[in-house]
Amino acid sequence: MKKAVFLDRDGVINEVLTDRVKFVNKPHELYFLPGVPEAIKKLNSFFDFIFVVTNQGGVGLGYMKESQLHKIHDHMIAELQKEGATIHEVAYCPHKPKAGCDCRKPNSKLIEDLSKKYDIDLFQSYMVGDTDTDIIAGKKAGTKTVFLGKSDPLADAIFPNLISAVDWIIEDARELER
């Protein structure tokens, strides 16, 4: 079975609620957080797959069309690829925040569906996010969890940003292999 890292998008890969951008509704509004391409490239060297799993309620709320979301994700993947960093697939929930769907985090359907599709061992995989909903989704799916921020009592590890978390994730994954 394969190993993967599942990354939330907004607040993990790109800026959100900053001076430059409130929400990403167009490709040119996507600004990578510092060190993100380097971090993903480093994760690519150890893990079989890197996925993005993201709630995108803006589609369900009518702030953008699903086709626009695809353009944002295509842009993100292409820009990362220019830096030698690969995202293998983006899975998203387009539903309104209170729609009651199975795919919106904190539910784990996005992670579980990717796991089945790519034959992922969730026990040897990681969910990285910046909200409780990300951590809960990872726990429900059976991954280790990394919280980016100040504190989260449910997470296996806490770091200020993705680049600072990478070495721990790789080292922890090596320990699981032993």
Short mmCIF file of C-alpha atoms in Angstrom, two decimals:
data_model
loop_
_atom_site.label_atom_id
_atom_site.label_comp_id
_atom_site.label_asym_id
_atom_site.label_seq_id
_atom_site.Cartn_x
_atom_site.Cartn_y
_atom_site.Cartn_z
CA MET A 1 0.00 0.00 0.00
CA LYS A 2 1.03 3.60 -0.62
CA LYS A 3 1.62 6.53 1.76
CA ALA A 4 0.16 10.00 1.31
CA VAL A 5 -0.03 13.44 2.81
CA PHE A 6 -3.42 15.15 2.65
CA LEU A 7 -3.21 18.93 2.78
CA ASP A 8 -5.98 21.40 3.44
CA ARG A 9 -5.78 24.29 0.96
CA ASP A 10 -6.70 27.69 2.44
CA GLY A 11 -4.37 28.58 5.31
CA VAL A 12 -2.04 25.64 4.63
CA ILE A 13 -1.02 26.11 0.99
CA ASN A 14 -2.26 29.62 0.27
CA GLU A 15 -3.14 32.87 1.99
CA VAL A 16 -6.70 33.47 3.13
CA LEU A 17 -8.11 36.33 5.20
CA THR A 18 -4.93 38.42 4.75
CA ASP A 19 -4.35 42.00 3.66
CA ARG A 20 -3.87 40.77 0.07
CA VAL A 21 -6.82 38.41 -0.23
CA LYS A 22 -9.94 37.58 1.76
CA PHE A 23 -11.03 34.43 -0.11
CA VAL A 24 -9.61 32.86 -3.28
CA ASN A 25 -12.30 33.14 -5.96
CA LYS A 26 -10.01 33.59 -9.00
CA PRO A 27 -6.64 32.04 -9.95
CA HIS A 28 -4.75 35.34 -9.60
CA GLU A 29 -5.96 35.59 -5.96
CA LEU A 30 -4.00 32.47 -4.97
CA TYR A 31 -0.82 33.42 -3.11
CA PHE A 32 1.33 30.61 -1.73
CA LEU A 33 2.31 30.85 1.91
CA PRO A 34 6.08 31.08 2.50
CA GLY A 35 7.97 27.82 1.87
CA VAL A 36 4.98 25.90 0.49
CA PRO A 37 6.48 24.81 -2.87
CA GLU A 38 9.68 23.73 -1.11
CA ALA A 39 7.68 21.86 1.56
CA ILE A 40 5.57 19.97 -1.00
CA LYS A 41 8.68 19.13 -3.05
CA LYS A 42 10.29 17.68 0.10
CA LEU A 43 7.15 15.64 0.87
CA ASN A 44 7.14 14.39 -2.75
CA SER A 45 10.60 12.90 -2.15
CA PHE A 46 9.30 10.61 0.61
CA PHE A 47 5.55 10.06 0.09
CA ASP A 48 3.87 8.34 -2.86
CA PHE A 49 1.12 10.93 -3.13
CA ILE A 50 0.34 14.47 -2.03
CA PHE A 51 -3.34 15.39 -2.14
CA VAL A 52 -5.33 18.52 -1.39
CA VAL A 53 -8.64 18.02 0.45
CA THR A 54 -10.59 21.22 0.83
CA ASN A 55 -14.02 22.53 1.77
CA GLN A 56 -15.06 25.05 -0.88
CA GLY A 57 -18.47 26.21 0.32
CA GLY A 58 -18.12 29.32 -1.84
CA VAL A 59 -19.35 27.20 -4.75
CA GLY A 60 -22.53 26.15 -2.94
CA LEU A 61 -23.04 29.69 -1.68
CA GLY A 62 -22.77 31.06 -5.23
CA TYR A 63 -19.53 33.04 -4.84
CA MET A 64 -17.96 31.10 -7.70
CA LYS A 65 -18.88 28.43 -10.22
CA GLU A 66 -17.36 24.97 -10.00
CA SER A 67 -15.59 25.63 -13.32
CA GLN A 68 -13.86 28.62 -11.70
CA LEU A 69 -12.74 26.42 -8.79
CA HIS A 70 -11.20 23.99 -11.32
CA LYS A 71 -9.28 26.91 -12.88
CA ILE A 72 -7.95 27.90 -9.43
CA HIS A 73 -6.81 24.33 -8.72
CA ASP A 74 -5.28 23.91 -12.20
CA HIS A 75 -3.39 27.18 -11.65
CA MET A 76 -2.21 26.06 -8.19
CA ILE A 77 -0.99 22.69 -9.52
CA ALA A 78 0.78 24.30 -12.50
CA GLU A 79 2.50 26.95 -10.36
CA LEU A 80 3.69 24.32 -7.88
CA GLN A 81 4.90 22.12 -10.75
CA LYS A 82 7.10 25.00 -11.95
CA GLU A 83 8.87 24.73 -8.57
CA GLY A 84 9.22 20.93 -8.86
CA ALA A 85 6.37 20.27 -6.40
CA THR A 86 3.58 17.84 -7.32
CA ILE A 87 -0.02 17.70 -6.13
CA HIS A 88 -1.47 14.45 -7.44
CA GLU A 89 -5.15 15.30 -7.03
CA VAL A 90 -7.42 17.89 -5.46
CA ALA A 91 -10.61 16.66 -3.80
CA TYR A 92 -13.13 19.22 -2.65
CA CYS A 93 -16.54 19.65 -1.12
CA PRO A 94 -18.49 22.27 -3.11
CA HIS A 95 -21.54 22.21 -0.83
CA LYS A 96 -22.82 24.96 1.45
CA PRO A 97 -21.37 24.84 4.97
CA LYS A 98 -24.58 23.54 6.55
CA ALA A 99 -25.71 21.29 3.66
CA GLY A 100 -25.27 18.11 5.72
CA CYS A 101 -23.24 16.33 3.02
CA ASP A 102 -20.82 13.46 3.70
CA CYS A 103 -17.88 15.10 1.96
CA ARG A 104 -17.50 18.30 3.98
CA LYS A 105 -14.78 18.14 6.61
CA PRO A 106 -14.91 17.27 9.54
CA ASN A 107 -16.31 14.22 7.72
CA SER A 108 -13.59 12.03 6.24
CA LYS A 109 -15.14 11.04 2.88
CA LEU A 110 -12.70 13.11 0.76
CA ILE A 111 -9.73 11.37 2.41
CA GLU A 112 -11.32 7.92 2.35
CA ASP A 113 -12.32 8.19 -1.33
CA LEU A 114 -8.76 9.16 -2.33
CA SER A 115 -7.43 6.34 -0.16
CA LYS A 116 -9.55 3.76 -2.00
CA LYS A 117 -8.76 5.21 -5.44
CA TYR A 118 -4.97 5.20 -4.90
CA ASP A 119 -4.59 2.24 -2.48
CA ILE A 120 -3.40 4.42 0.41
CA ASP A 121 -2.51 3.06 3.84
CA LEU A 122 -4.15 5.71 6.01
CA PHE A 123 -2.27 4.53 9.11
CA GLN A 124 0.99 5.58 7.40
CA SER A 125 -0.46 8.83 6.05
CA TYR A 126 -0.92 12.37 7.37
CA MET A 127 -3.61 15.05 7.30
CA VAL A 128 -2.27 18.60 7.62
CA GLY A 129 -4.69 21.43 8.36
CA ASP A 130 -5.22 24.72 10.11
CA THR A 131 -8.67 24.09 11.65
CA ASP A 132 -10.26 21.55 13.99
CA THR A 133 -12.37 20.28 11.08
CA ASP A 134 -9.18 19.22 9.24
CA ILE A 135 -7.80 17.43 12.29
CA ILE A 136 -11.10 15.69 13.05
CA ALA A 137 -11.40 14.53 9.41
CA GLY A 138 -7.89 13.09 9.57
CA LYS A 139 -8.59 11.33 12.86
CA LYS A 140 -11.86 9.86 11.52
CA ALA A 141 -10.01 8.57 8.45
CA GLY A 142 -7.24 7.05 10.58
CA THR A 143 -4.32 9.28 9.59
CA LYS A 144 -1.81 11.01 11.80
CA THR A 145 -2.65 14.72 12.04
CA VAL A 146 -0.61 17.91 11.96
CA PHE A 147 -2.12 21.23 12.98
CA LEU A 148 -0.69 24.45 11.60
CA GLY A 149 -1.24 27.19 14.14
CA LYS A 150 -0.94 27.78 17.87
CA SER A 151 -2.65 24.78 19.48
CA ASP A 152 -4.99 21.89 18.86
CA PRO A 153 -5.45 19.25 21.57
CA LEU A 154 -6.47 16.56 19.05
CA ALA A 155 -3.47 16.85 16.70
CA ASP A 156 -0.44 14.56 16.81
CA ALA A 157 1.85 17.54 16.15
CA ILE A 158 1.62 21.34 15.95
CA PHE A 159 3.75 23.63 13.81
CA PRO A 160 3.43 27.27 12.75
CA ASN A 161 3.45 26.47 9.00
CA LEU A 162 3.90 23.69 6.45
CA ILE A 163 7.64 24.16 5.85
CA SER A 164 8.35 23.81 9.58
CA ALA A 165 6.24 20.61 9.77
CA VAL A 166 7.84 18.71 6.90
CA ASP A 167 10.91 17.32 8.65
CA TRP A 168 8.79 16.02 11.54
CA ILE A 169 6.29 14.40 9.15
CA ILE A 170 9.05 12.61 7.22
CA GLU A 171 10.88 11.52 10.38
CA ASP A 172 7.65 10.27 11.98
CA ALA A 173 6.78 8.34 8.80
CA ARG A 174 10.25 6.74 8.84
CA GLU A 175 9.58 5.61 12.44
CA LEU A 176 6.32 3.96 11.30
CA GLU A 177 8.24 1.99 8.68
CA ARG A 178 10.60 0.47 11.25
#
